[in-house]
mmCIF file of C-alpha atoms in Angstrom:
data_model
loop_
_atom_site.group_PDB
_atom_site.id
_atom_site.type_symbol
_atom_site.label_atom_id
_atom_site.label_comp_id
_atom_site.label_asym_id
_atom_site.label_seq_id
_atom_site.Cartn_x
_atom_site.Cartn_y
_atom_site.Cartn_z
ATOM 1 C CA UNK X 1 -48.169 -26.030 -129.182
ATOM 2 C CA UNK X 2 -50.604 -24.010 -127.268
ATOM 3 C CA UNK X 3 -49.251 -22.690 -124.468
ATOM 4 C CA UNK X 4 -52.220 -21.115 -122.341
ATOM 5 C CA UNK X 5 -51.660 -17.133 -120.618
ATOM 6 C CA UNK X 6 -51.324 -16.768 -117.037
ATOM 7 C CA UNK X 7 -54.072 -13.683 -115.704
ATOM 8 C CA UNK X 8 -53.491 -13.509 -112.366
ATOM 9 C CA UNK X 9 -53.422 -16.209 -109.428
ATOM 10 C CA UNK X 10 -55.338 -19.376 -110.037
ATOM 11 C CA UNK X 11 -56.634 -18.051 -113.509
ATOM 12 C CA UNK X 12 -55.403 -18.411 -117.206
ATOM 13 C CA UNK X 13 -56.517 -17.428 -120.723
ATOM 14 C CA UNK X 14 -56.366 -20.216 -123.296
ATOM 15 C CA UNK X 15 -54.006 -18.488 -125.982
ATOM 16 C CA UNK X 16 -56.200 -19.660 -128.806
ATOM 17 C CA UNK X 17 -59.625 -20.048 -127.186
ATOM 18 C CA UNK X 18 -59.150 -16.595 -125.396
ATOM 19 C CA UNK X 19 -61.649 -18.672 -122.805
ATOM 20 C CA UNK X 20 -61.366 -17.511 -119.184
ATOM 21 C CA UNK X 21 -60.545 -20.924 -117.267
ATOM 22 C CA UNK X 22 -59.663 -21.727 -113.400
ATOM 23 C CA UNK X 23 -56.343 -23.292 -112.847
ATOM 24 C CA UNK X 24 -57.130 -25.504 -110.837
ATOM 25 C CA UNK X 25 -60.640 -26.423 -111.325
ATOM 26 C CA UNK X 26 -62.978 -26.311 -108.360
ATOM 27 C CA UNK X 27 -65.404 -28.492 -108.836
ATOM 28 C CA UNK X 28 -65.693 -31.568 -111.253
ATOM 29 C CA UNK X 29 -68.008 -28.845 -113.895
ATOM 30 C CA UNK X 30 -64.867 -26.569 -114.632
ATOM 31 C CA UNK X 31 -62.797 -30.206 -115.061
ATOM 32 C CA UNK X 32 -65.068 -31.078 -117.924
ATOM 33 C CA UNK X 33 -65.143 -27.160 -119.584
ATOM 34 C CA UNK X 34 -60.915 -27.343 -119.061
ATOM 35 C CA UNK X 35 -60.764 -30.511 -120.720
ATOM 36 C CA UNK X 36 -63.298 -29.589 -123.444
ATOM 37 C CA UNK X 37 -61.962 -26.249 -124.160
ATOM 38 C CA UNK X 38 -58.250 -27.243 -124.081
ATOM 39 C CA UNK X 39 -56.974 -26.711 -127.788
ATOM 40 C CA UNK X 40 -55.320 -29.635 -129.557
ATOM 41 C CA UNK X 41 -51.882 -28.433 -131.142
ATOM 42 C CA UNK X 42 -51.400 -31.529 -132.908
ATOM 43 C CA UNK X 43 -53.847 -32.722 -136.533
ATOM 44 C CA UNK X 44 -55.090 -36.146 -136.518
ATOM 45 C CA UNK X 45 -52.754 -37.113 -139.147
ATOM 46 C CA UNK X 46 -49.540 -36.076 -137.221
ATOM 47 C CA UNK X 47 -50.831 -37.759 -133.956
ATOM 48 C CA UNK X 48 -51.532 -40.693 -135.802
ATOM 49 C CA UNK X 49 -47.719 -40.990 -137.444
ATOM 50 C CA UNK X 50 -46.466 -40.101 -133.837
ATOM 51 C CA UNK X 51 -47.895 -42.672 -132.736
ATOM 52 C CA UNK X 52 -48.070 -45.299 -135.104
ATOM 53 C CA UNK X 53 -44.652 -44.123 -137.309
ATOM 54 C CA UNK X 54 -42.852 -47.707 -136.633
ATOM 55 C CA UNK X 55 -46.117 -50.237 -137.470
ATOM 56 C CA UNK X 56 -46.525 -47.977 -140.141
ATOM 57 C CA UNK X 57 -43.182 -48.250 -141.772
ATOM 58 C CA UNK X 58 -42.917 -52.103 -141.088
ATOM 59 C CA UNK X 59 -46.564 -52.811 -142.904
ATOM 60 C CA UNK X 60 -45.782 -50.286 -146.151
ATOM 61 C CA UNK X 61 -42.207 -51.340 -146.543
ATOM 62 C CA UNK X 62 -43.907 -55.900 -146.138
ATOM 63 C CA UNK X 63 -46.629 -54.658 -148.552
ATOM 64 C CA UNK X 64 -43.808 -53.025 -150.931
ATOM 65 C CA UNK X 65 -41.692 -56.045 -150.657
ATOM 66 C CA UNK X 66 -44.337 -58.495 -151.738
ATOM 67 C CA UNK X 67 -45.971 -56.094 -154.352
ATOM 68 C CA UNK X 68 -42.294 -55.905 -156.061
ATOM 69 C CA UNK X 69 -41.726 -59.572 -155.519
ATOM 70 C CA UNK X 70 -45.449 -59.866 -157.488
ATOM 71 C CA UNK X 71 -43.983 -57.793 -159.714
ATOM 72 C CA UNK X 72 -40.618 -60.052 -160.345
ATOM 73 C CA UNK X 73 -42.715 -63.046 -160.685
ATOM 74 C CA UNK X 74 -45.143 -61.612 -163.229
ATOM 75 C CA UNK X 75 -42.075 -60.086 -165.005
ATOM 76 C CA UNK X 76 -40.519 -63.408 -165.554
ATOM 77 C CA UNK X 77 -43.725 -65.236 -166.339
ATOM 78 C CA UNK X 78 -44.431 -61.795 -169.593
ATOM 79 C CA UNK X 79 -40.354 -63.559 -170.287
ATOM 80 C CA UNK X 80 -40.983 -66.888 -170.504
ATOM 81 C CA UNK X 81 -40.996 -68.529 -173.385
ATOM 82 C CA UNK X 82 -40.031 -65.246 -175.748
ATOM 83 C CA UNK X 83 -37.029 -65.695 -177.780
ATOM 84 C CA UNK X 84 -33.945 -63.724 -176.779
ATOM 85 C CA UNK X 85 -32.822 -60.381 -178.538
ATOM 86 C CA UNK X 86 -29.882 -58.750 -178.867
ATOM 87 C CA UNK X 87 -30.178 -55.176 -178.198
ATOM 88 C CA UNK X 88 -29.847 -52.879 -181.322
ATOM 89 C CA UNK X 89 -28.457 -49.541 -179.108
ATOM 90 C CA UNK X 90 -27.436 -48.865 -175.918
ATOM 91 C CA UNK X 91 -31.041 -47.853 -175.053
ATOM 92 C CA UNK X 92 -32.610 -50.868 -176.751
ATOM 93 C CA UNK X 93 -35.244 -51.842 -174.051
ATOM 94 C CA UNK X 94 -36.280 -55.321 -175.428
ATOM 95 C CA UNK X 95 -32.458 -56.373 -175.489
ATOM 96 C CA UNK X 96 -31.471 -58.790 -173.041
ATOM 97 C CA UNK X 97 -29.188 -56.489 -171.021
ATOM 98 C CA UNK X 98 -31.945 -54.360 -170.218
ATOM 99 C CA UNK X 99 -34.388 -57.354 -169.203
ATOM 100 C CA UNK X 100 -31.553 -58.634 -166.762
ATOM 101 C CA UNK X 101 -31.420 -55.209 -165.581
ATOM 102 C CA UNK X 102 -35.207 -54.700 -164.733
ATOM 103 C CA UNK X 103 -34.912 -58.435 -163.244
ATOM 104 C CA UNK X 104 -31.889 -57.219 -160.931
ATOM 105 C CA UNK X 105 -33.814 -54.369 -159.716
ATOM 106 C CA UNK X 106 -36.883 -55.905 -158.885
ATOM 107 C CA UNK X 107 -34.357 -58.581 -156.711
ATOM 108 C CA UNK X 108 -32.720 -55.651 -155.288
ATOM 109 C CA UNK X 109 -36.397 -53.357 -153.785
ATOM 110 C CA UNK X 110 -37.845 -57.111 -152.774
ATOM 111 C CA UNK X 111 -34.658 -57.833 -150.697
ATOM 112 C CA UNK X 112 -33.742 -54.227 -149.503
ATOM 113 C CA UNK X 113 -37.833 -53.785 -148.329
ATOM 114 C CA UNK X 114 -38.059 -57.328 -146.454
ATOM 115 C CA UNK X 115 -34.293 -56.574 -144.892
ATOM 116 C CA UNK X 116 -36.231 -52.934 -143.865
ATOM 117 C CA UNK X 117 -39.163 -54.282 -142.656
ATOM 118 C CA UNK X 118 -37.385 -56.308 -140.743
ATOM 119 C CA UNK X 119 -34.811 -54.104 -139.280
ATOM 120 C CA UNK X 120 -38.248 -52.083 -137.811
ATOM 121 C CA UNK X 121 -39.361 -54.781 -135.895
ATOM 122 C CA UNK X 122 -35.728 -55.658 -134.727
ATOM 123 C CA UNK X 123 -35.751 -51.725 -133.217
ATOM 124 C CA UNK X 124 -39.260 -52.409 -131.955
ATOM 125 C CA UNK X 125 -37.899 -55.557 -130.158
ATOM 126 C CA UNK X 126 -35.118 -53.916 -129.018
ATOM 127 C CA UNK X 127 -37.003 -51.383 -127.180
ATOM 128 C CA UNK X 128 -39.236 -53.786 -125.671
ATOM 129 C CA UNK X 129 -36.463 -55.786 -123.990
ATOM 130 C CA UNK X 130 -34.709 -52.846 -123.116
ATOM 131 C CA UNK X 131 -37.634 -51.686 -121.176
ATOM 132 C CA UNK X 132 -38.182 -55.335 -119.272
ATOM 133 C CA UNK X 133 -34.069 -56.468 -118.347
ATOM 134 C CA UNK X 134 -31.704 -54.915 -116.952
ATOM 135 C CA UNK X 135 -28.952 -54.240 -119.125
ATOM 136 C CA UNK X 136 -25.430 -52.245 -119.149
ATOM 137 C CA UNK X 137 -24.277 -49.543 -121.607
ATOM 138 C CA UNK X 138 -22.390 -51.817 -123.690
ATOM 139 C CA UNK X 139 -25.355 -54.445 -124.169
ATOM 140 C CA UNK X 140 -27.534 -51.216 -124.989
ATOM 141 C CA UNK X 141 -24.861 -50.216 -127.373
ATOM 142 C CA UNK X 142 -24.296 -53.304 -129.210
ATOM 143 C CA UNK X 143 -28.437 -53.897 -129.348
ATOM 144 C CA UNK X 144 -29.050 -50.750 -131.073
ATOM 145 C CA UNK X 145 -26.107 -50.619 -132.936
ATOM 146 C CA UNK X 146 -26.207 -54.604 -134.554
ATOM 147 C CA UNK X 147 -29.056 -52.911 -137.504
ATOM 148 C CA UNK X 148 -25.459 -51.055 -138.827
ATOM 149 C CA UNK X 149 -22.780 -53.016 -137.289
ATOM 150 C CA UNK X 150 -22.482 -57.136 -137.333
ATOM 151 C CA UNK X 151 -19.885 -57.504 -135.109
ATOM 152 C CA UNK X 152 -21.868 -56.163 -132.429
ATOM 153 C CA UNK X 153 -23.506 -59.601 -133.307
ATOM 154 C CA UNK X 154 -20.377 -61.411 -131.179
ATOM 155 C CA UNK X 155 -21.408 -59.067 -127.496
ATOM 156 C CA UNK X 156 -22.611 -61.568 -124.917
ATOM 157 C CA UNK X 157 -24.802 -59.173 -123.317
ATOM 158 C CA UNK X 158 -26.506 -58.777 -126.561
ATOM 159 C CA UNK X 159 -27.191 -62.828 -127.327
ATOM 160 C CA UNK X 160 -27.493 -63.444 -123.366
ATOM 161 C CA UNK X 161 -30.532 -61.235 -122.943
ATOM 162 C CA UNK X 162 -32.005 -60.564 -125.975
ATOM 163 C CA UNK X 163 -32.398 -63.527 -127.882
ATOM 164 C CA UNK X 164 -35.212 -63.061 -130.561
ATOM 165 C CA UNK X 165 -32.982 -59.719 -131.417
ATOM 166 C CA UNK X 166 -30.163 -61.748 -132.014
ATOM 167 C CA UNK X 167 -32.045 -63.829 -134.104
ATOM 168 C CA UNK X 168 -33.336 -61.173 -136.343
ATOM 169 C CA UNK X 169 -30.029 -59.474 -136.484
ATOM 170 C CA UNK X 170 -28.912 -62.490 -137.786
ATOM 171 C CA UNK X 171 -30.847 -63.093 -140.041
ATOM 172 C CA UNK X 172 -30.809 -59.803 -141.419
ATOM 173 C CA UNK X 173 -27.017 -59.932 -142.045
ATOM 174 C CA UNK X 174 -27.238 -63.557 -143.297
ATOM 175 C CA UNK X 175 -29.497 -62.351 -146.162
ATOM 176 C CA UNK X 176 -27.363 -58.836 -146.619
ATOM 177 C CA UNK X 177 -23.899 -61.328 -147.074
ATOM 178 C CA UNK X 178 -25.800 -63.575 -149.070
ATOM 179 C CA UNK X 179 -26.926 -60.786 -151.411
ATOM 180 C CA UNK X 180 -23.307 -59.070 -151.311
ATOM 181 C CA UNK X 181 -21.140 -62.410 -152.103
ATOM 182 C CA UNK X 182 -24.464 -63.180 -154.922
ATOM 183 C CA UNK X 183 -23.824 -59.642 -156.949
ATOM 184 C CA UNK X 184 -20.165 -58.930 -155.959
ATOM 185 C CA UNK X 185 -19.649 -62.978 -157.593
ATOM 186 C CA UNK X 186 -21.455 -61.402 -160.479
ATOM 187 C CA UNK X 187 -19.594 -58.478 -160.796
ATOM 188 C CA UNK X 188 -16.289 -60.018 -160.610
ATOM 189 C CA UNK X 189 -17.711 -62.346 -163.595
ATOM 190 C CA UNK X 190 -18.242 -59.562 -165.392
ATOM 191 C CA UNK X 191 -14.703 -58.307 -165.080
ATOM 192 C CA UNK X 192 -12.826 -61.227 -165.677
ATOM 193 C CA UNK X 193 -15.241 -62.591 -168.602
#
């Protein structure tokens, strides 16, 4: 950050300029030379991420999602249709551990980027409803803490005054306790079989 020199009453030196500049300006002339002359501290890129770090996030993590769910489909569609093998080795790519293996990860990014992408725009709804009601410590607490904690699901603060959060939050851990009871189910197959 630029922070400019002080020479004397009612005059500084820009520290990276090294311009001579009245503080305050005069007449509207010196304005427009202040303004012009005024170093920027920040690149275009980092202003830009500043600014733009939670739309950001929310697009790449949707466009990651769908890309991998792309990916799942075509995956299963190269499958189809192809007899099944039994791997040879442990490292036996074409075996049909493996293939339910690539399958299970491709379920696991598509699920875990939507829930992301989701829990972004929860925060950015959060912030805009905390900025238009009025609302206590504990509703503020159990708003910005449902993304990690469900039970702040049950506050009713929380489902009172911000509804479309609640909904999100919601639906976020609906899909999350879906996808835990799906693979922990699985797992537990695996044990016992």
């Amino acid at each position: 950050m630029s922070i400019p020199l002080l020479e004397g009453p009612g005059r500084i030196i820009h520290d990276q300029t090294r311009q001579r500049v009245e503080y305050p300006p005069q007449n509207m002339q010196s304005i427009q030379q202040y303004e012009m002359t005024a170093p920027t501290s920040r690149s275009w890129l980092s202003h830009f991420w500043n600014n733009f770090k939670s739309q950001t996030t929310m697009v790449s993590l949707f466009l990651g999602a769908t890309g991998c769910a792309v990916g799942h489909h075509a995956y299963y569609a190269s499958l189809d249709g192809t007899m099944v093998v039994e791997a040879t080795s442990r490292w036996d790519l074409n075996g049909q551990e493996w293939k339910i293996r690539f399958r299970t990860a491709f379920a696991f990014l598509v699920k875990a980027m939507f829930a992301g992408a989701v829990v972004e725009a929860l925060n950015q709804r959060l912030w805009l409803t905390a900025r238009e009601k009025t609302i206590t410590v504990g509703g503020l607490d159990a708003m910005f803490g449902v993304a990690a904690t469900p039970l702040f699901l049950f506050n009713s603060e929380f489902l009172r005054k911000a509804k479309i959060g609640a909904a999100m939050a919601y639906l976020v851990w609906c899909d999350a306790q879906d996808y835990f009871t799906h693979y922990l189910a699985l797992g537990a197959d695996a044990l016992t079989g």
